[in-house]
Amino acid sequence: AIYVIDTSGSMQGASIEQARQALQLALRQLTREDRFNVIQFNSVTDTLFASPREANEKNLEAARRYVDKLHATGGTEMAPALRAALDAPATEGFLRQVVFMTDGSVGNEDELFKLIQKKLGRSRLFTIGIGSAPNSHFMTKAAQLGRGSFTYIGDIAEVGEKMGALFGKLEHPV
């Protein structure tokens, strides 16, 4: 599982809180058999680990601390984050599932769609729209191209329910 979280300025306030809560919940769902990484992006892209790591207690604790410190600032440069998630070689014997959390506030949708089509390979891309008005067109089409699904979280009270439904899909891929 590669978790990509938007930390751009448009995510300030309730949106970044919802995204952090959703990501913490996602980390709690991982088992020792899983491999994972966390990528954040705004004007720059930053990865927690150089490559996906085993979901052991040490790595999960590092991830929880990393996620707790995320804050919203800067611009929205999605392409480098998508490349970082899709370029790294998949771990042998694992299906790479990219979970992309954003409000979808972008202007270069067509470029991003082409990038997904070119780089996806055998991976799957799931989008999570965060906040009061995510870009549903972008999020839905990106998930469709990524052979995944789009989940919308509009209120912090919905995080558990919506993420639980998504985890069911992730745990039982078609």
Short mmCIF file of C-alpha atoms in Angstrom, two decimals:
data_model
loop_
_atom_site.label_atom_id
_atom_site.label_comp_id
_atom_site.label_asym_id
_atom_site.label_seq_id
_atom_site.Cartn_x
_atom_site.Cartn_y
_atom_site.Cartn_z
CA ALA A 1 0.00 0.00 0.00
CA ILE A 2 1.34 3.39 -1.00
CA TYR A 3 -0.51 6.23 0.73
CA VAL A 4 -0.24 9.60 -1.02
CA ILE A 5 -1.54 12.61 0.91
CA ASP A 6 -2.05 16.16 -0.36
CA THR A 7 -0.58 18.69 2.08
CA SER A 8 -1.03 21.74 -0.15
CA GLY A 9 -2.48 25.02 1.12
CA SER A 10 -5.95 24.17 -0.24
CA MET A 11 -6.09 21.35 2.32
CA GLN A 12 -5.86 23.73 5.33
CA GLY A 13 -8.32 23.36 8.18
CA ALA A 14 -10.78 20.47 8.32
CA SER A 15 -9.46 18.85 5.12
CA ILE A 16 -5.96 18.15 6.46
CA GLU A 17 -7.48 16.91 9.73
CA GLN A 18 -9.73 14.49 7.83
CA ALA A 19 -6.81 13.32 5.68
CA ARG A 20 -4.54 12.74 8.70
CA GLN A 21 -7.30 10.84 10.52
CA ALA A 22 -8.00 8.71 7.43
CA LEU A 23 -4.30 7.95 7.01
CA GLN A 24 -3.86 7.01 10.68
CA LEU A 25 -6.82 4.65 10.33
CA ALA A 26 -5.25 3.15 7.18
CA LEU A 27 -1.98 2.53 9.03
CA ARG A 28 -3.86 0.71 11.81
CA GLN A 29 -5.32 -1.69 9.22
CA LEU A 30 -1.92 -2.91 8.01
CA THR A 31 -0.58 -6.31 9.06
CA ARG A 32 2.97 -7.69 9.22
CA GLU A 33 2.40 -9.29 5.81
CA ASP A 34 1.90 -5.85 4.23
CA ARG A 35 4.46 -3.45 2.78
CA PHE A 36 3.72 0.29 2.81
CA ASN A 37 5.00 3.81 2.32
CA VAL A 38 3.63 7.33 2.81
CA ILE A 39 4.17 10.12 0.29
CA GLN A 40 3.12 13.71 0.94
CA PHE A 41 3.02 16.46 -1.64
CA ASN A 42 2.46 20.16 -1.96
CA SER A 43 4.95 22.27 -3.95
CA VAL A 44 7.42 19.44 -3.28
CA THR A 45 7.09 15.68 -2.85
CA ASP A 46 8.45 13.89 0.23
CA THR A 47 8.45 10.16 0.98
CA LEU A 48 8.60 8.63 4.43
CA PHE A 49 10.81 5.73 3.27
CA ALA A 50 12.99 5.36 0.17
CA SER A 51 10.97 2.24 -0.72
CA PRO A 52 8.00 0.35 0.77
CA ARG A 53 8.73 -1.21 4.16
CA GLU A 54 7.33 -4.06 6.19
CA ALA A 55 4.40 -3.01 8.36
CA ASN A 56 6.16 -3.88 11.62
CA GLU A 57 5.74 -1.86 14.82
CA LYS A 58 8.94 0.18 14.33
CA ASN A 59 7.99 1.28 10.80
CA LEU A 60 4.36 1.91 11.73
CA GLU A 61 5.40 4.08 14.67
CA ALA A 62 7.66 6.12 12.36
CA ALA A 63 4.72 6.51 9.98
CA ARG A 64 2.32 7.58 12.75
CA ARG A 65 4.76 10.28 13.89
CA TYR A 66 5.27 11.42 10.28
CA VAL A 67 1.52 11.71 9.67
CA ASP A 68 0.95 13.59 12.96
CA LYS A 69 3.39 16.28 11.79
CA LEU A 70 1.79 16.87 8.38
CA HIS A 71 0.43 20.35 7.83
CA ALA A 72 -1.05 22.13 4.81
CA THR A 73 1.07 24.67 2.96
CA GLY A 74 2.30 25.49 -0.53
CA GLY A 75 1.06 24.66 -4.01
CA THR A 76 -0.43 21.51 -5.49
CA GLU A 77 2.06 19.54 -7.61
CA MET A 78 0.42 16.11 -8.03
CA ALA A 79 2.46 14.74 -10.94
CA PRO A 80 5.72 14.19 -8.99
CA ALA A 81 3.79 12.44 -6.20
CA LEU A 82 1.99 10.15 -8.66
CA ARG A 83 5.32 9.35 -10.34
CA ALA A 84 6.92 8.57 -6.96
CA ALA A 85 4.05 6.20 -6.12
CA LEU A 86 3.96 4.45 -9.49
CA ASP A 87 7.64 4.48 -10.54
CA ALA A 88 9.08 2.48 -7.67
CA PRO A 89 9.26 -1.22 -8.52
CA ALA A 90 6.47 -3.24 -6.93
CA THR A 91 7.56 -5.69 -4.25
CA GLU A 92 7.64 -9.21 -5.68
CA GLY A 93 4.53 -11.16 -4.71
CA PHE A 94 2.54 -8.04 -3.76
CA LEU A 95 -0.18 -6.07 -5.54
CA ARG A 96 0.67 -2.37 -5.29
CA GLN A 97 -2.38 -0.36 -4.28
CA VAL A 98 -1.99 3.41 -4.31
CA VAL A 99 -4.40 5.33 -2.08
CA PHE A 100 -4.41 8.99 -3.14
CA MET A 101 -5.97 11.52 -0.71
CA THR A 102 -6.62 15.04 -1.99
CA ASP A 103 -9.19 17.75 -2.50
CA GLY A 104 -8.29 17.40 -6.19
CA SER A 105 -7.66 21.11 -6.66
CA VAL A 106 -5.63 20.92 -9.90
CA GLY A 107 -5.60 22.51 -13.32
CA ASN A 108 -3.59 19.91 -15.26
CA GLU A 109 -6.07 17.02 -15.18
CA ASP A 110 -5.33 15.75 -18.71
CA GLU A 111 -1.59 15.53 -17.98
CA LEU A 112 -2.31 13.56 -14.80
CA PHE A 113 -4.69 11.18 -16.60
CA LYS A 114 -1.99 10.45 -19.21
CA LEU A 115 0.55 9.88 -16.43
CA ILE A 116 -1.74 7.37 -14.71
CA GLN A 117 -2.33 5.49 -17.97
CA LYS A 118 1.40 5.40 -18.76
CA LYS A 119 2.75 4.45 -15.30
CA LEU A 120 0.00 2.35 -13.68
CA GLY A 121 1.19 -1.05 -14.87
CA ARG A 122 -0.30 -3.76 -12.64
CA SER A 123 -0.95 -1.30 -9.77
CA ARG A 124 -4.36 -0.07 -8.70
CA LEU A 125 -5.22 3.53 -7.83
CA PHE A 126 -7.88 4.46 -5.28
CA THR A 127 -8.78 8.12 -4.79
CA ILE A 128 -10.17 9.70 -1.65
CA GLY A 129 -11.77 13.12 -2.00
CA ILE A 130 -11.32 15.17 1.14
CA GLY A 131 -13.12 18.33 2.17
CA SER A 132 -16.28 20.22 1.34
CA ALA A 133 -15.84 20.38 -2.46
CA PRO A 134 -13.31 17.96 -3.93
CA ASN A 135 -12.81 17.83 -7.69
CA SER A 136 -15.12 14.86 -8.26
CA HIS A 137 -14.48 14.76 -12.02
CA PHE A 138 -10.74 14.35 -11.54
CA MET A 139 -11.06 11.93 -8.62
CA THR A 140 -13.61 9.68 -10.36
CA LYS A 141 -11.75 9.50 -13.67
CA ALA A 142 -8.35 8.96 -12.00
CA ALA A 143 -9.80 6.03 -10.02
CA GLN A 144 -11.45 4.63 -13.15
CA LEU A 145 -8.16 4.79 -15.10
CA GLY A 146 -6.43 3.25 -12.07
CA ARG A 147 -8.83 0.28 -11.85
CA GLY A 148 -9.78 1.43 -8.36
CA SER A 149 -12.59 3.43 -6.83
CA PHE A 150 -13.35 6.95 -5.61
CA THR A 151 -14.34 7.57 -1.98
CA TYR A 152 -15.63 10.94 -0.78
CA ILE A 153 -15.16 12.07 2.84
CA GLY A 154 -16.94 15.35 3.43
CA ASP A 155 -17.06 15.30 7.22
CA ILE A 156 -14.63 14.08 9.85
CA ALA A 157 -17.46 11.97 11.34
CA GLU A 158 -17.51 9.92 8.11
CA VAL A 159 -13.83 8.92 8.13
CA GLY A 160 -14.26 5.58 9.94
CA GLU A 161 -17.23 4.41 7.90
CA LYS A 162 -15.89 5.47 4.50
CA MET A 163 -12.36 4.20 5.12
CA GLY A 164 -13.76 0.90 6.43
CA ALA A 165 -15.60 0.38 3.16
CA LEU A 166 -12.45 1.20 1.20
CA PHE A 167 -10.36 -1.22 3.29
CA GLY A 168 -12.84 -3.96 2.42
CA LYS A 169 -12.10 -3.34 -1.26
CA LEU A 170 -8.35 -3.21 -0.69
CA GLU A 171 -8.29 -6.47 1.27
CA HIS A 172 -10.28 -8.37 -1.36
CA PRO A 173 -9.07 -7.21 -4.80
CA VAL A 174 -10.95 -8.54 -7.79
#
